[in-house]
mmCIF file of C-alpha atoms in Angstrom:
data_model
loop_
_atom_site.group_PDB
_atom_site.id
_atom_site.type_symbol
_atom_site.label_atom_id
_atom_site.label_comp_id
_atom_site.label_asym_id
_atom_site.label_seq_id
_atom_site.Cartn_x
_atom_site.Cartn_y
_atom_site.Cartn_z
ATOM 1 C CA UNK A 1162 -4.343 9.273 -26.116
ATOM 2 C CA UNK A 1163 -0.726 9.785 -24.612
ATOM 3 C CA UNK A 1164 -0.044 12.534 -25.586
ATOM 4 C CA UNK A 1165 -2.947 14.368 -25.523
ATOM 5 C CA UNK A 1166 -3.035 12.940 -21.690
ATOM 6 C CA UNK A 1167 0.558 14.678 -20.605
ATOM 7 C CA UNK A 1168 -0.613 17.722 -22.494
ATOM 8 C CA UNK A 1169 -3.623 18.204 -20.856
ATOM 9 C CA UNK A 1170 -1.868 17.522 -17.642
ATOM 10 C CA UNK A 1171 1.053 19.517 -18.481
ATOM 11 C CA UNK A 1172 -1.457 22.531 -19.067
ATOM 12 C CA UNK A 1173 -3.102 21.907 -15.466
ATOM 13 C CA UNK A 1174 -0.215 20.718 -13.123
ATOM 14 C CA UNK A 1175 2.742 22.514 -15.005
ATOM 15 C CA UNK A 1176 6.505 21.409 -13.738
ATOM 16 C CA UNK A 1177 4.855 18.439 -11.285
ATOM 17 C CA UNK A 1178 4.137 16.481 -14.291
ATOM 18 C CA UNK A 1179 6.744 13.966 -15.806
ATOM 19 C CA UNK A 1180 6.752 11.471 -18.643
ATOM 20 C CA UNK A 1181 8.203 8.128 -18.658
ATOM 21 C CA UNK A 1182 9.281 8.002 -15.144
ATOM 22 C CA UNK A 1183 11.196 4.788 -14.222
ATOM 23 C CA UNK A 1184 8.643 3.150 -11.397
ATOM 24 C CA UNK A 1185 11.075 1.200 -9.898
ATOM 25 C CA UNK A 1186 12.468 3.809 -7.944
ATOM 26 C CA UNK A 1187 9.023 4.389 -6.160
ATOM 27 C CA UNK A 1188 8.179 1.069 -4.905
ATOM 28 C CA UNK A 1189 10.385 -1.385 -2.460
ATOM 29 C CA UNK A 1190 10.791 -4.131 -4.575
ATOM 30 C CA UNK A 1191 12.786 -1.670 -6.647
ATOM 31 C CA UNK A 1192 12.369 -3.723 -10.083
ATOM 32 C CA UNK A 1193 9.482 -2.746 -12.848
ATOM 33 C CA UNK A 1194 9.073 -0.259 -15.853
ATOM 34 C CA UNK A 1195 7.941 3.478 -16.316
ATOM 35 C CA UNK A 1196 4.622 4.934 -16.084
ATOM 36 C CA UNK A 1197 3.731 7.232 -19.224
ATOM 37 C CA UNK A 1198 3.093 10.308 -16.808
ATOM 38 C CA UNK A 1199 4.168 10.877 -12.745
ATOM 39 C CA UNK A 1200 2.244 13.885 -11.000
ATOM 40 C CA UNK A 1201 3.592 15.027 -7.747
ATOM 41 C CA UNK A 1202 0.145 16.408 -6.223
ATOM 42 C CA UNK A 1203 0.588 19.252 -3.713
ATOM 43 C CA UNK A 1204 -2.934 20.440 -3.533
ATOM 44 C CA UNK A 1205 -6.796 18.755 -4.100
ATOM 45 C CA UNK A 1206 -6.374 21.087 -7.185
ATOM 46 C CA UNK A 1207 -3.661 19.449 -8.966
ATOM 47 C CA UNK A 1208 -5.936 16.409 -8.007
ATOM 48 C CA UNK A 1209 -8.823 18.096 -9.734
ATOM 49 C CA UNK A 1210 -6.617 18.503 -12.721
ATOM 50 C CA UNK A 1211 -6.001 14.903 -12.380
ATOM 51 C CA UNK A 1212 -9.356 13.853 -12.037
ATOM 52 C CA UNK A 1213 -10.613 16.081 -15.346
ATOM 53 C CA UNK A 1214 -7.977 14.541 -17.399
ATOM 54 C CA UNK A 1215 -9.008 11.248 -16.753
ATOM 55 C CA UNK A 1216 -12.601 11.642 -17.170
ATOM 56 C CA UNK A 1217 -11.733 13.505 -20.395
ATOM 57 C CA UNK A 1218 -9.237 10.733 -21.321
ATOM 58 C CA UNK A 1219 -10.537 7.443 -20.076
ATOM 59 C CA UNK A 1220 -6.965 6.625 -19.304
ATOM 60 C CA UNK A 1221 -5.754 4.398 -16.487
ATOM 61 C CA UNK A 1222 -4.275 6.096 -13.471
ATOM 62 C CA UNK A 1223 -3.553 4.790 -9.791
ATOM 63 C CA UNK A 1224 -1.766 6.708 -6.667
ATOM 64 C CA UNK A 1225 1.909 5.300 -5.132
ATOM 65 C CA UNK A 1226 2.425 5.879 -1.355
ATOM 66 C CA UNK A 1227 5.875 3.880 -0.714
ATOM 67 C CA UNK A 1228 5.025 1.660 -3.221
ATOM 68 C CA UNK A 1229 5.639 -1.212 -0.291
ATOM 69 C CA UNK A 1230 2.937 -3.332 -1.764
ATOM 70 C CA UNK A 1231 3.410 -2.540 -4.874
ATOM 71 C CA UNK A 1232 4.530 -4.588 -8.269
ATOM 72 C CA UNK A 1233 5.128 -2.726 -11.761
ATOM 73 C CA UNK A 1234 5.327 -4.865 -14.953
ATOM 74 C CA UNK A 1235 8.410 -4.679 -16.837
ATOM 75 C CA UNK A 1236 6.615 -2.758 -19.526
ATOM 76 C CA UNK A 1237 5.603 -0.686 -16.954
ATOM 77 C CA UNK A 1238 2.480 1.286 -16.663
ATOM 78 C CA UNK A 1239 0.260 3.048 -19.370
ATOM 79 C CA UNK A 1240 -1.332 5.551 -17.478
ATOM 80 C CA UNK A 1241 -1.314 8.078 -14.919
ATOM 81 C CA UNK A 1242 0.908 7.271 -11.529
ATOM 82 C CA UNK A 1243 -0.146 9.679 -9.004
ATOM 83 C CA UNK A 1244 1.937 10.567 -5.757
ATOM 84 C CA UNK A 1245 0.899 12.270 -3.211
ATOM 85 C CA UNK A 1246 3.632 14.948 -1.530
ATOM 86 C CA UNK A 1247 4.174 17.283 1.297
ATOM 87 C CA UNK A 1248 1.067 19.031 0.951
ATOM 88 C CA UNK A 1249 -0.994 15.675 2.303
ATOM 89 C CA UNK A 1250 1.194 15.393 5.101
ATOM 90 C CA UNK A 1251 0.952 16.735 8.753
ATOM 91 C CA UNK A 1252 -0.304 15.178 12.248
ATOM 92 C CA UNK A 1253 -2.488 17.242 14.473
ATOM 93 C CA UNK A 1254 -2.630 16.194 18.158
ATOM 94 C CA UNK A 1255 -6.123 16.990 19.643
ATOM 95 C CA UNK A 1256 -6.426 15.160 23.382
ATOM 96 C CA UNK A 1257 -6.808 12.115 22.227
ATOM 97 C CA UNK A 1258 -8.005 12.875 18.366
ATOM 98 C CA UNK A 1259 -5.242 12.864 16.036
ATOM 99 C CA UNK A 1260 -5.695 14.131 12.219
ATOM 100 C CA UNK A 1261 -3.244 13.279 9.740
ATOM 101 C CA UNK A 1262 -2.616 13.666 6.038
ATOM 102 C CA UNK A 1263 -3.026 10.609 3.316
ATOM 103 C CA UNK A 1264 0.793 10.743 2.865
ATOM 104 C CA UNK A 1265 2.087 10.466 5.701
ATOM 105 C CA UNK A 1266 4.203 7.482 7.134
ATOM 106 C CA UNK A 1267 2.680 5.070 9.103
ATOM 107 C CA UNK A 1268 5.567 4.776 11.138
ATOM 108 C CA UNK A 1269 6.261 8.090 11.561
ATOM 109 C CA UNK A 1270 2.441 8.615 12.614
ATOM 110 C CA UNK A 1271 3.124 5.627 15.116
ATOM 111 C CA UNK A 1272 6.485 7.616 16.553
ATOM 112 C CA UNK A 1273 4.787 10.970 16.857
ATOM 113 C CA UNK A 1274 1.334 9.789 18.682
ATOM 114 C CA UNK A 1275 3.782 7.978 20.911
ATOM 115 C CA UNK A 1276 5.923 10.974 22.239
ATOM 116 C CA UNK A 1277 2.689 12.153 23.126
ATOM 117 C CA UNK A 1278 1.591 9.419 25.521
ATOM 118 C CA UNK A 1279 -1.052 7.965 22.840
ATOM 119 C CA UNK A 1280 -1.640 4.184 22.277
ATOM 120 C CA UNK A 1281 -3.241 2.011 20.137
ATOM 121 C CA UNK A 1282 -1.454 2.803 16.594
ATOM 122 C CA UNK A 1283 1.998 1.494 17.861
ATOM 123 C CA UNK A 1284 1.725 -1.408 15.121
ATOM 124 C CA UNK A 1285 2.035 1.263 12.522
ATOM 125 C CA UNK A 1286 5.784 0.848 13.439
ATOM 126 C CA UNK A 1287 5.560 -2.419 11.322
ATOM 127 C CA UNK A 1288 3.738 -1.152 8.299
ATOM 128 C CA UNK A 1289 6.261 0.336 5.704
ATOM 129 C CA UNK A 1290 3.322 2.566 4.048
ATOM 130 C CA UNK A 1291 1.054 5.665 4.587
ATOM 131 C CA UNK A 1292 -1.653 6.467 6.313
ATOM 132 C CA UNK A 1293 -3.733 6.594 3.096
ATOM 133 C CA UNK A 1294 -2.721 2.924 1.746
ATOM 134 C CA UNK A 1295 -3.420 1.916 5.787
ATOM 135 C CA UNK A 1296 -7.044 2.995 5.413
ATOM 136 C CA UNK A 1297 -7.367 1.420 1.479
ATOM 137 C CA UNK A 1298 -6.322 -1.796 3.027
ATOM 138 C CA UNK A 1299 -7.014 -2.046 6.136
ATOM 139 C CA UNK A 1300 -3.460 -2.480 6.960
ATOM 140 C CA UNK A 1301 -2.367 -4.228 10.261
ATOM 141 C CA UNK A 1302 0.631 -5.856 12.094
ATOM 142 C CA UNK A 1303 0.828 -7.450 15.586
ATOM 143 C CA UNK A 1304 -2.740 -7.658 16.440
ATOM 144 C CA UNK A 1305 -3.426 -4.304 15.682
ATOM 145 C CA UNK A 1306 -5.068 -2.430 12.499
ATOM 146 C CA UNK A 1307 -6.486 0.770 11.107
ATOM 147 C CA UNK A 1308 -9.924 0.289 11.773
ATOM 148 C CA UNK A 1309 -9.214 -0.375 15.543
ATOM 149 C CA UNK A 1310 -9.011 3.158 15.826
ATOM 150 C CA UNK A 1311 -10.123 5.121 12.605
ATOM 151 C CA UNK A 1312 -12.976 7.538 13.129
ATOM 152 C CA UNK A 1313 -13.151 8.785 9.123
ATOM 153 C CA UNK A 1314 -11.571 9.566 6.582
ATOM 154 C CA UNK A 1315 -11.532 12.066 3.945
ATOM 155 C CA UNK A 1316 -11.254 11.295 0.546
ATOM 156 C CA UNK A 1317 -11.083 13.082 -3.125
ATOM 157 C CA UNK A 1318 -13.727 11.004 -5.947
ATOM 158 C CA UNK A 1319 -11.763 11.333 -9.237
ATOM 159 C CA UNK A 1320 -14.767 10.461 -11.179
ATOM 160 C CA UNK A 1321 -16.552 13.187 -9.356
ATOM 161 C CA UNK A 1322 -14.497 16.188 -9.932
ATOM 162 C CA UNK A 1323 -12.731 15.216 -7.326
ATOM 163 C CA UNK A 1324 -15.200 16.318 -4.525
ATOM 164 C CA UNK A 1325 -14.096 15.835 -1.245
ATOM 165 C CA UNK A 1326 -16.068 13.224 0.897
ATOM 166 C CA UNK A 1327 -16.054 12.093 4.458
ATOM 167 C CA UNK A 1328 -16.622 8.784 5.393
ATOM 168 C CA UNK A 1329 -17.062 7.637 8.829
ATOM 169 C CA UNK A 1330 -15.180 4.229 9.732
ATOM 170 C CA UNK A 1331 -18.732 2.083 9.610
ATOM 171 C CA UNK A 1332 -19.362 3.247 6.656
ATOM 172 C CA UNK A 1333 -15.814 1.826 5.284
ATOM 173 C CA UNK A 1334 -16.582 -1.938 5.308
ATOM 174 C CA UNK A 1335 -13.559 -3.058 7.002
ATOM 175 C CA UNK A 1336 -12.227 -6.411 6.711
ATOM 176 C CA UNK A 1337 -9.154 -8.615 6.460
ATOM 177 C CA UNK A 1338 -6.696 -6.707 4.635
ATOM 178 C CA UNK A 1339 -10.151 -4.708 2.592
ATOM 179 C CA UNK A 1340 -12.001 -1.766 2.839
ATOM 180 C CA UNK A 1341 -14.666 -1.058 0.633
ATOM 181 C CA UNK A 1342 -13.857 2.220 -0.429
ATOM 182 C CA UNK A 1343 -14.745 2.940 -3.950
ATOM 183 C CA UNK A 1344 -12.127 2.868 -6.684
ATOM 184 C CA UNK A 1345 -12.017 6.490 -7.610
ATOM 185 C CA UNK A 1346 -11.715 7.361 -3.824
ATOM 186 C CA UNK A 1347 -7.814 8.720 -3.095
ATOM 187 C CA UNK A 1348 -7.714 9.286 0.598
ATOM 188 C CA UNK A 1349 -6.612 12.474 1.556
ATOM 189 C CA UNK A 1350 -6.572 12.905 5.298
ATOM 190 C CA UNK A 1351 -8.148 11.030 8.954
ATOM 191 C CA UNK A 1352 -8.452 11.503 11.794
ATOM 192 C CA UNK A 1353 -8.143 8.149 14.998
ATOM 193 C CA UNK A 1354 -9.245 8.050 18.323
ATOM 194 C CA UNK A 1355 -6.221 6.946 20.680
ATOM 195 C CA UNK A 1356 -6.191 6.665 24.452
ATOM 196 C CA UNK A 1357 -3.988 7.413 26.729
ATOM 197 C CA UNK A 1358 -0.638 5.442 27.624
ATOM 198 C CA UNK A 1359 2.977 5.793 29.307
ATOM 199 C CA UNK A 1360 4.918 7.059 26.636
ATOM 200 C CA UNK A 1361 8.195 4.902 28.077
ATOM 201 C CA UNK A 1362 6.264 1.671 27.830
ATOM 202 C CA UNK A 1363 4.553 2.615 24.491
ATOM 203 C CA UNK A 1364 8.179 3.214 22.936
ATOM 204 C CA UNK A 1365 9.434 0.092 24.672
ATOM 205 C CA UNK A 1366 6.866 -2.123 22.760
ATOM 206 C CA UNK A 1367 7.675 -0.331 19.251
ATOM 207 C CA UNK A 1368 11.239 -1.534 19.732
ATOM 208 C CA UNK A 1369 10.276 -4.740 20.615
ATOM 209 C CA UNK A 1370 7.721 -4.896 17.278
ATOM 210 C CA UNK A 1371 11.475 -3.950 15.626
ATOM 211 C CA UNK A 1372 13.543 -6.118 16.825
ATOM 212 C CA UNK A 1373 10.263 -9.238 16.154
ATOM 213 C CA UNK A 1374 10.702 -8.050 12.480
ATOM 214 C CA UNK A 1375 14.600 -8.018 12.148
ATOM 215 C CA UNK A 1376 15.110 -11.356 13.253
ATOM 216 C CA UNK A 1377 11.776 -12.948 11.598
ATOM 217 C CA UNK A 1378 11.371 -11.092 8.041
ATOM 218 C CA UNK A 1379 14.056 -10.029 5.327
ATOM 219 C CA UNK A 1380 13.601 -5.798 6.064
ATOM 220 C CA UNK A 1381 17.505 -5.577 4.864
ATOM 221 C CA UNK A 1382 16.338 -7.033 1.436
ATOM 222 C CA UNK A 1383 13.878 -5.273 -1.325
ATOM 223 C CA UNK A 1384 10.687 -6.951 -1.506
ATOM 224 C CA UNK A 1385 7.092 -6.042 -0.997
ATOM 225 C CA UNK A 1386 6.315 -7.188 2.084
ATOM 226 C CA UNK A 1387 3.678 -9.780 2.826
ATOM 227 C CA UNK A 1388 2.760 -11.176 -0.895
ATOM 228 C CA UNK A 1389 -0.242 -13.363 0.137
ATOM 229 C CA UNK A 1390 -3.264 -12.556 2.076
ATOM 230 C CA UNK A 1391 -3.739 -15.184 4.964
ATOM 231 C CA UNK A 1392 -6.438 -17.535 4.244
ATOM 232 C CA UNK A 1393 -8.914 -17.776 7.047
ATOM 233 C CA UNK A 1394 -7.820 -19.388 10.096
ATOM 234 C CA UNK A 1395 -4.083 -20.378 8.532
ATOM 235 C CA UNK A 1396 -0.727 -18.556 7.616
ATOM 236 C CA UNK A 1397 0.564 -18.058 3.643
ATOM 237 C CA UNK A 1398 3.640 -18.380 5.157
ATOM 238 C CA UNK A 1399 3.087 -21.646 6.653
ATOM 239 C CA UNK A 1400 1.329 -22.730 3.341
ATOM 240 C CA UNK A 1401 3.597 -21.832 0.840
ATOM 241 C CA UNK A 1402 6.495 -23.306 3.254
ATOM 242 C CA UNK A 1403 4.841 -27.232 3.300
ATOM 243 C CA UNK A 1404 4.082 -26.478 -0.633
ATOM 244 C CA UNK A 1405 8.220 -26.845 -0.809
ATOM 245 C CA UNK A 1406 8.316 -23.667 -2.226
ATOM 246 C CA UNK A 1407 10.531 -22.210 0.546
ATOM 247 C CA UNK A 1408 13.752 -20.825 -1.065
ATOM 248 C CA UNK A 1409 11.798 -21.130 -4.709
ATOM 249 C CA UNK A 1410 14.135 -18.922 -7.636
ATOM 250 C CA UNK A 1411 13.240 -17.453 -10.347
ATOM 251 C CA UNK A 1412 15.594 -14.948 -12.036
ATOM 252 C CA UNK A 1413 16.620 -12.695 -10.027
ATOM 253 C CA UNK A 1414 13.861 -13.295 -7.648
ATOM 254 C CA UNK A 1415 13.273 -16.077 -4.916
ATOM 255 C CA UNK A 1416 11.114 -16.860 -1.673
ATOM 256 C CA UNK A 1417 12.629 -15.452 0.821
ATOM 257 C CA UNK A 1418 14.856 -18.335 3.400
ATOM 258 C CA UNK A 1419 13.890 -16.073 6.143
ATOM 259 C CA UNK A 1420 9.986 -15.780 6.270
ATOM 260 C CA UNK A 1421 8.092 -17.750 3.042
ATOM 261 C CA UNK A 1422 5.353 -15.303 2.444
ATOM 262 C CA UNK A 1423 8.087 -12.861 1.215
ATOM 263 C CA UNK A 1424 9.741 -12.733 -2.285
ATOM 264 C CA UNK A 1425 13.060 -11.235 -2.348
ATOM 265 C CA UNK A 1426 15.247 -9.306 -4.967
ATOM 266 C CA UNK A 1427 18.862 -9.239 -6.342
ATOM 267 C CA UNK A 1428 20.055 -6.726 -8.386
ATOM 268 C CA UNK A 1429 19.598 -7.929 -12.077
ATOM 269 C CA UNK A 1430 15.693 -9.287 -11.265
ATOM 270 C CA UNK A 1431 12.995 -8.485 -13.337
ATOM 271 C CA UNK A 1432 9.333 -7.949 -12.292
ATOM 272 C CA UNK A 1433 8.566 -10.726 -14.570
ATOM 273 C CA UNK A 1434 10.719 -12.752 -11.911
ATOM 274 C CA UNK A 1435 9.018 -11.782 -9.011
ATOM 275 C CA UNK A 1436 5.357 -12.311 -11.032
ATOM 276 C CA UNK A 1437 6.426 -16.085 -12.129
ATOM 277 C CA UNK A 1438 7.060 -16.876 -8.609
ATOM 278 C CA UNK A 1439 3.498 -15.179 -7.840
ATOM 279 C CA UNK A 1440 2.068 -17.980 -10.451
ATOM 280 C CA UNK A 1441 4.185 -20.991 -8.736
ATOM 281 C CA UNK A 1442 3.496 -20.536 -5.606
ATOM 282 C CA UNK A 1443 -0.274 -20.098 -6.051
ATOM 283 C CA UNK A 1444 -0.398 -23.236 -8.245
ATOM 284 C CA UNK A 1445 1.914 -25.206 -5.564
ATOM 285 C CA UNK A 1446 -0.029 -24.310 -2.759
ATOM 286 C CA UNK A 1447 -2.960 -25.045 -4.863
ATOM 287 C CA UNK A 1448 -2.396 -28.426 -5.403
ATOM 288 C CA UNK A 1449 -0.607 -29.288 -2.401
ATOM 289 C CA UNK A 1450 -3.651 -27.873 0.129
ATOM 290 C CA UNK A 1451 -6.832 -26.939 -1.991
ATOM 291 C CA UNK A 1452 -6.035 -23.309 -1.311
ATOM 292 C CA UNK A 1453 -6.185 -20.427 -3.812
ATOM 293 C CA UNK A 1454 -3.911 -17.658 -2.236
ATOM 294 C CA UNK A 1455 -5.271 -14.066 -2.842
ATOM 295 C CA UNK A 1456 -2.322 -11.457 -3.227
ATOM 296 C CA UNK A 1457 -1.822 -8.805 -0.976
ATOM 297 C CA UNK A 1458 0.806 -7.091 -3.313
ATOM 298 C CA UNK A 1459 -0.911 -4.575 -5.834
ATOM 299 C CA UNK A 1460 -0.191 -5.894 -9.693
ATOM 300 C CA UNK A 1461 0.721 -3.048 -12.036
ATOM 301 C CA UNK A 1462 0.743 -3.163 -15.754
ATOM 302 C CA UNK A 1463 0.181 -7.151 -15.963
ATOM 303 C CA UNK A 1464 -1.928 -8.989 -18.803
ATOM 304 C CA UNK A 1465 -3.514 -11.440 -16.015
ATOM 305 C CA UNK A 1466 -4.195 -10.105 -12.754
ATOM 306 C CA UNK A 1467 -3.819 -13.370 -10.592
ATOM 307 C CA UNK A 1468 -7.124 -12.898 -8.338
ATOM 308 C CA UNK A 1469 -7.861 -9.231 -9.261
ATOM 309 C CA UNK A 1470 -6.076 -7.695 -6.538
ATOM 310 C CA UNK A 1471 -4.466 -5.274 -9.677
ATOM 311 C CA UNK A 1472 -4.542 -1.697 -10.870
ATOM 312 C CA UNK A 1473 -6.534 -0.561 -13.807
ATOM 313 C CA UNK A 1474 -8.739 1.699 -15.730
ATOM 314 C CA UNK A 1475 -10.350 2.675 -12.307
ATOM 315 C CA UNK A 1476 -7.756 1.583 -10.324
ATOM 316 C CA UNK A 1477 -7.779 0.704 -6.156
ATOM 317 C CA UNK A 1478 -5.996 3.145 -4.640
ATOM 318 C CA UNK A 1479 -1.648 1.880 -4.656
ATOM 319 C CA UNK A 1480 -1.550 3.914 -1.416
ATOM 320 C CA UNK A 1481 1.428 1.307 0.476
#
């Protein structure tokens, strides 16, 4: 299947196709193996060509933003890593509409929308993804999130030729950290609904988001950001610290000193590190408070999938 996959690619996509890319390089933990093929998608055709290989092939496939959430198995992954460039980016300033492509940054988004005297995505400062892997999990940061202000968004079904489909925010399902977009559905563009703001004070309060995240999370250290979803009405972080497992090592891995819902990396870890500390902590704070942690972080390429929060033959979108 293999190679019959990066031919049939190679014959749709051309030179955007690659085989046995290292992963590593495309997520922020910076440790895991290679993906059997990498597409850099320009166009909804090359995700049409996409979307007929798989259905011809079967084969597993997911799409990278920044890979900020993100966590590749050694071994890496067997499939198709999709990642969506230039061609998906863009922001379009319409009064107080804005539409802007799948790829891009969320804190670029938040910077741009803000020049223009618009608030209420200035916690996209604090999210390290795109705007695509914002609306896949209904990302948020400082009392803000995506569905706050998301009107729809468009997105590309791979298991239906990759027909383009707009869904309005009710329709999305939004919850905690979820969204209940289908599994084929790769988000291509939105559009938000801001209001408007002082565009001094707005950029004042991005700063001071910043600044909150320098001195109370390890930014200067690869990880993957939040690993655990809060459990309802208490902190992972606050968990995991009275489990003892503040500081925990593994490897090259270890919960980070700085904030405990974060697992940092040195240079010689493994993902296998990072994914034994996954399996401690859950089973410390397990027995410690009752509490089965869900991961936020995406698993890639893993026998076990912890709670299901993982990529696979029809995989969630890896949009971060």
């Amino acid at each position: 299947m293999g190679n019959d996959m990066v031919a049939a690619l190679r014959a749709a996509v051309g030179a955007r196709v690659a085989v046995d890319v290292d992963l590593s390089g495309y997520t922020t933990m910076r440790v895991g193996g290679p993906a059997a093929a990498l597409v850099q998608a320009e166009s909804l055709a090359d995700l049409r060509a996409v979307a007929a290989v798989v259905r011809e092939t079967g084969c597993a496939w997911m799409v990278i933003g920044r890979g900020s959430n993100l966590l590749v198995a050694d071994e890496g992954w067997p499939g198709i890593a999709v990642v969506l460039g230039r061609g998906f980016r863009g922001v379009e300033v319409d009064g107080d509409l804005v539409r802007a492509g799948a790829a891009e940054p969320m804190p670029a988004l938040s910077r741009e929308v803000a020049r223009h005297g618009l608030a209420g995505l200035a916690f996209g400062v604090a999210i390290p993804g795109t705007v695509g892997g914002a609306v896949r999990m209904n990302a948020g940061a400082h009392g803000g999130e995506i569905r706050d202000v998301l009107v729809w968004a468009e997105v590309a079904r791979i298991r239906a030729d990759s027909a383009l489909e707009r869904w309005e925010a009710d329709r999305l399902g939004f919850s905690y950290r979820h969204s209940e977009l289908p599994a084929d559905a790769i988000v291509t563009g939105v559009e938000v609904q801001l209001r408007p703001a002082d565009a001094d004070q707005l950029a004042e309060d991005m700063a001071e988001m910043r600044r909150w995240r320098r001195e109370n999370q390890p930014i200067n250290q690869p990880s993957c950001g939040s690993v655990f979803r809060n459990p309802e009405g208490d902190s992972a972080g606050r968990l995991i610290e009275a489990a003892g497992c503040k500081g925990l090592r593994v490897g090259g891995a270890q919960v980070s000193q700085r904030h405990a819902n974060f697992i940092t990396v040195g240079s010689r870890a493994r993902a296998a590190d990072v994914h034994a500390i996954i399996r401690q902590v859950r089973q410390r704070v397990y027995d410690t408070a009752g509490v089965s942690l869900r991961t936020e972080v995406v698993l890639a390429g893993f026998d076990d999938h912890a709670d299901g929060g993982a990529a696979g033959e029809e995989s969630a979108e890896v949009r971060t």
